[in-house]
Amino acid sequence: RVFLPFEWTGVELFAAGGTELRVRVDLDASGTIARIWVADPAGGPVAYVDGLQIREASAEQVRAGATVDHLYRVSYQETRVLEERSRADLWILGEGTGAGAALLAGLPTARLVDGVAALIGRLAAEAHPSAVAVDLTGSAGPVHEALSTGLALTQQLVAEPALESVELVFVTRGAVAGDPVQAALWGLLRTARTEYP
């Protein structure tokens, strides 16, 4: 019999980087939901899982899963350096701070556009750029609020017909290093990229 983790709920992480852990697992009466406590050797809390639902898998299900090409994977791709573009052919959507300021310093002829309304107005009046860099490095605050704002912005940009032939380049900072807001935005944008290649 093979039992596999199915659904995690109430997961909390209190510490990271430990090399030795003590783990306590309590199963409910049905043997299908586990509660897990993780501590360091001194008894300090490391993590807690309020519920881990466990399901039994048949041998056929395990064999079938071994041949699946999974949809989700982490892979890094080389990106084109923005300096390789025509210096007048890049617009930066942002406030001219953070990454926007760095891009403007490196590309003095790039155009700064403050807000989606201004961007759409410029697209109606001027030749379209080949790329728009969307500066999200200043996003902060609660993760759910940053995600809500980032999602609304992304939906607004991909729904704009004038941007169909324009490459959108979203700029985050610290997503891989562990900034929770930037990491959440990075994940959201990777999902959006699969839906709007």
Tab-separated table of C-alpha atoms in Angstrom:
chain	number	residue	atom	x	y	z
A	1	ARG	CA	0.000	0.000	0.000
A	2	VAL	CA	1.267	3.457	-0.940
A	3	PHE	CA	0.037	6.582	0.876
A	4	LEU	CA	0.732	9.996	-0.661
A	5	PRO	CA	0.326	13.564	0.636
A	6	PHE	CA	-2.687	15.116	-1.064
A	7	GLU	CA	-3.577	18.488	0.494
A	8	TRP	CA	-1.712	20.730	2.943
A	9	THR	CA	-3.595	23.219	5.158
A	10	GLY	CA	-2.509	25.612	7.879
A	11	VAL	CA	1.215	25.485	7.101
A	12	GLU	CA	3.405	27.874	9.110
A	13	LEU	CA	7.202	28.246	8.897
A	14	PHE	CA	8.922	29.768	11.929
A	15	ALA	CA	12.614	29.171	11.156
A	16	ALA	CA	14.827	28.009	8.290
A	17	GLY	CA	18.321	26.652	7.732
A	18	GLY	CA	18.309	23.930	10.383
A	19	THR	CA	20.469	20.847	9.807
A	20	GLU	CA	18.725	18.621	12.353
A	21	LEU	CA	14.995	18.416	13.061
A	22	ARG	CA	12.633	16.668	15.452
A	23	VAL	CA	9.257	15.813	13.915
A	24	ARG	CA	6.030	14.779	15.607
A	25	VAL	CA	3.183	13.411	13.464
A	26	ASP	CA	-0.299	12.781	14.863
A	27	LEU	CA	-2.832	10.911	12.715
A	28	ASP	CA	-6.567	11.304	13.239
A	29	ALA	CA	-8.770	8.286	13.951
A	30	SER	CA	-9.345	7.627	10.239
A	31	GLY	CA	-5.606	7.705	9.480
A	32	THR	CA	-6.146	10.113	6.589
A	33	ILE	CA	-5.266	13.484	8.140
A	34	ALA	CA	-1.987	14.219	9.909
A	35	ARG	CA	-1.012	17.119	12.138
A	36	ILE	CA	2.738	17.797	12.087
A	37	TRP	CA	5.051	19.694	14.447
A	38	VAL	CA	8.687	20.330	13.490
A	39	ALA	CA	11.243	21.562	16.043
A	40	ASP	CA	14.999	22.065	16.271
A	41	PRO	CA	17.078	19.901	18.680
A	42	ALA	CA	16.521	22.446	21.489
A	43	GLY	CA	12.745	22.233	21.056
A	44	GLY	CA	12.342	25.583	19.293
A	45	PRO	CA	9.507	25.632	16.742
A	46	VAL	CA	10.535	25.358	13.091
A	47	ALA	CA	7.249	24.576	11.316
A	48	TYR	CA	3.674	23.510	11.948
A	49	VAL	CA	1.148	21.823	9.660
A	50	ASP	CA	-2.434	21.930	10.887
A	51	GLY	CA	-3.575	19.325	8.388
A	52	LEU	CA	-2.011	17.065	5.795
A	53	GLN	CA	-4.592	14.981	3.996
A	54	ILE	CA	-3.261	11.587	2.969
A	55	ARG	CA	-4.707	9.380	0.258
A	56	GLU	CA	-3.942	5.833	-0.724
A	57	ALA	CA	-2.678	5.348	-4.270
A	58	SER	CA	-2.939	2.122	-6.177
A	59	ALA	CA	0.061	0.551	-7.897
A	60	GLU	CA	-1.524	1.465	-11.251
A	61	GLN	CA	-1.770	5.145	-10.259
A	62	VAL	CA	1.866	5.225	-9.146
A	63	ARG	CA	3.019	3.575	-12.391
A	64	ALA	CA	0.898	5.957	-14.488
A	65	GLY	CA	2.320	8.993	-12.690
A	66	ALA	CA	5.907	7.984	-13.478
A	67	THR	CA	5.397	8.653	-17.196
A	68	VAL	CA	3.586	12.008	-16.912
A	69	ASP	CA	5.384	15.055	-18.287
A	70	HIS	CA	4.467	17.441	-15.498
A	71	LEU	CA	3.147	20.895	-16.336
A	72	TYR	CA	4.938	22.662	-13.497
A	73	ARG	CA	8.696	22.944	-13.376
A	74	VAL	CA	11.275	25.595	-12.558
A	75	SER	CA	13.488	26.592	-15.435
A	76	TYR	CA	15.470	29.699	-16.182
A	77	GLN	CA	15.728	31.136	-19.658
A	78	GLU	CA	18.209	33.600	-21.005
A	79	THR	CA	16.546	36.948	-21.601
A	80	ARG	CA	17.514	39.509	-24.148
A	81	VAL	CA	19.367	42.456	-22.688
A	82	LEU	CA	17.254	45.583	-22.998
A	83	GLU	CA	20.277	47.555	-24.245
A	84	GLU	CA	20.162	45.476	-27.424
A	85	ARG	CA	16.948	47.212	-28.413
A	86	SER	CA	16.728	50.514	-30.167
A	87	ARG	CA	17.257	52.999	-27.351
A	88	ALA	CA	14.237	55.033	-28.435
A	89	ASP	CA	12.088	51.931	-28.777
A	90	LEU	CA	11.555	51.144	-25.094
A	91	TRP	CA	8.906	52.662	-22.864
A	92	ILE	CA	9.011	52.262	-19.104
A	93	LEU	CA	5.732	52.068	-17.199
A	94	GLY	CA	6.396	53.288	-13.672
A	95	GLU	CA	7.251	56.300	-11.575
A	96	GLY	CA	10.923	56.668	-12.484
A	97	THR	CA	12.084	55.088	-9.232
A	98	GLY	CA	13.616	51.670	-8.525
A	99	ALA	CA	14.257	49.672	-11.672
A	100	GLY	CA	12.608	52.399	-13.761
A	101	ALA	CA	15.284	54.888	-12.666
A	102	ALA	CA	18.052	52.359	-13.398
A	103	LEU	CA	16.644	51.683	-16.878
A	104	LEU	CA	16.349	55.397	-17.580
A	105	ALA	CA	19.932	55.950	-16.435
A	106	GLY	CA	21.182	53.179	-18.741
A	107	LEU	CA	18.897	54.113	-21.619
A	108	PRO	CA	18.669	57.910	-21.606
A	109	THR	CA	16.370	58.001	-24.668
A	110	ALA	CA	13.841	55.515	-23.244
A	111	ARG	CA	10.473	57.064	-22.461
A	112	LEU	CA	8.941	57.044	-18.999
A	113	VAL	CA	5.161	56.696	-18.841
A	114	ASP	CA	3.413	57.205	-15.500
A	115	GLY	CA	0.287	55.054	-15.417
A	116	VAL	CA	-1.696	52.812	-17.746
A	117	ALA	CA	-4.031	55.634	-18.849
A	118	ALA	CA	-1.045	57.711	-19.973
A	119	LEU	CA	0.414	54.663	-21.746
A	120	ILE	CA	-2.793	54.012	-23.681
A	121	GLY	CA	-3.053	57.715	-24.547
A	122	ARG	CA	0.479	57.730	-25.924
A	123	LEU	CA	-0.155	54.557	-27.915
A	124	ALA	CA	-3.078	56.283	-29.623
A	125	ALA	CA	-0.978	59.319	-30.531
A	126	GLU	CA	2.502	57.917	-31.238
A	127	ALA	CA	4.246	55.039	-32.964
A	128	HIS	CA	4.206	51.938	-30.820
A	129	PRO	CA	7.388	50.800	-29.049
A	130	SER	CA	8.635	47.241	-29.508
A	131	ALA	CA	8.644	46.760	-25.719
A	132	VAL	CA	7.187	48.218	-22.541
A	133	ALA	CA	9.053	47.531	-19.293
A	134	VAL	CA	6.593	47.418	-16.372
A	135	ASP	CA	8.430	48.308	-13.164
A	136	LEU	CA	7.002	46.314	-10.230
A	137	THR	CA	10.054	46.620	-7.985
A	138	GLY	CA	8.305	49.181	-5.785
A	139	SER	CA	5.412	46.844	-4.969
A	140	ALA	CA	5.191	46.281	-1.226
A	141	GLY	CA	2.700	45.773	1.575
A	142	PRO	CA	0.532	42.736	2.213
A	143	VAL	CA	1.032	40.012	-0.400
A	144	HIS	CA	-2.672	39.683	-1.212
A	145	GLU	CA	-2.958	43.431	-1.921
A	146	ALA	CA	0.147	43.446	-4.150
A	147	LEU	CA	-1.187	40.409	-6.037
A	148	SER	CA	-4.594	42.031	-6.483
A	149	THR	CA	-2.985	45.199	-7.854
A	150	GLY	CA	-0.550	43.216	-10.042
A	151	LEU	CA	-3.356	41.052	-11.435
A	152	ALA	CA	-5.524	44.075	-12.250
A	153	LEU	CA	-2.586	45.783	-13.979
A	154	THR	CA	-1.713	42.653	-15.978
A	155	GLN	CA	-5.334	42.140	-17.051
A	156	GLN	CA	-5.571	45.776	-18.111
A	157	LEU	CA	-2.393	45.543	-20.192
A	158	VAL	CA	-3.175	42.245	-21.948
A	159	ALA	CA	-6.719	43.428	-22.734
A	160	GLU	CA	-5.476	46.564	-24.520
A	161	PRO	CA	-5.632	45.972	-28.317
A	162	ALA	CA	-2.912	48.561	-28.987
A	163	LEU	CA	-0.435	46.435	-26.990
A	164	GLU	CA	-0.978	43.195	-28.945
A	165	SER	CA	2.219	43.657	-30.954
A	166	VAL	CA	4.218	45.094	-28.039
A	167	GLU	CA	6.363	42.877	-25.816
A	168	LEU	CA	5.629	43.402	-22.119
A	169	VAL	CA	8.652	42.996	-19.845
A	170	PHE	CA	7.751	42.900	-16.149
A	171	VAL	CA	10.596	43.835	-13.806
A	172	THR	CA	10.741	42.462	-10.244
A	173	ARG	CA	13.569	42.570	-7.718
A	174	GLY	CA	14.329	40.049	-4.980
A	175	ALA	CA	11.775	37.437	-6.065
A	176	VAL	CA	14.300	34.585	-6.081
A	177	ALA	CA	16.087	35.937	-2.995
A	178	GLY	CA	12.938	35.488	-0.913
A	179	ASP	CA	11.028	38.789	-0.931
A	180	PRO	CA	7.480	37.429	-0.434
A	181	VAL	CA	5.706	40.197	-2.380
A	182	GLN	CA	8.114	40.080	-5.313
A	183	ALA	CA	8.105	36.253	-5.338
A	184	ALA	CA	4.294	36.192	-5.407
A	185	LEU	CA	4.222	38.719	-8.261
A	186	TRP	CA	6.850	36.706	-10.138
A	187	GLY	CA	4.716	33.569	-9.843
A	188	LEU	CA	1.601	35.451	-10.951
A	189	LEU	CA	3.412	36.820	-13.996
A	190	ARG	CA	4.873	33.442	-14.951
A	191	THR	CA	1.306	32.105	-14.964
A	192	ALA	CA	0.089	35.051	-17.034
A	193	ARG	CA	2.924	34.449	-19.497
A	194	THR	CA	1.720	30.889	-20.140
A	195	GLU	CA	-1.781	32.205	-20.824
A	196	TYR	CA	-0.599	35.151	-22.965
A	197	PRO	CA	2.698	34.093	-24.569
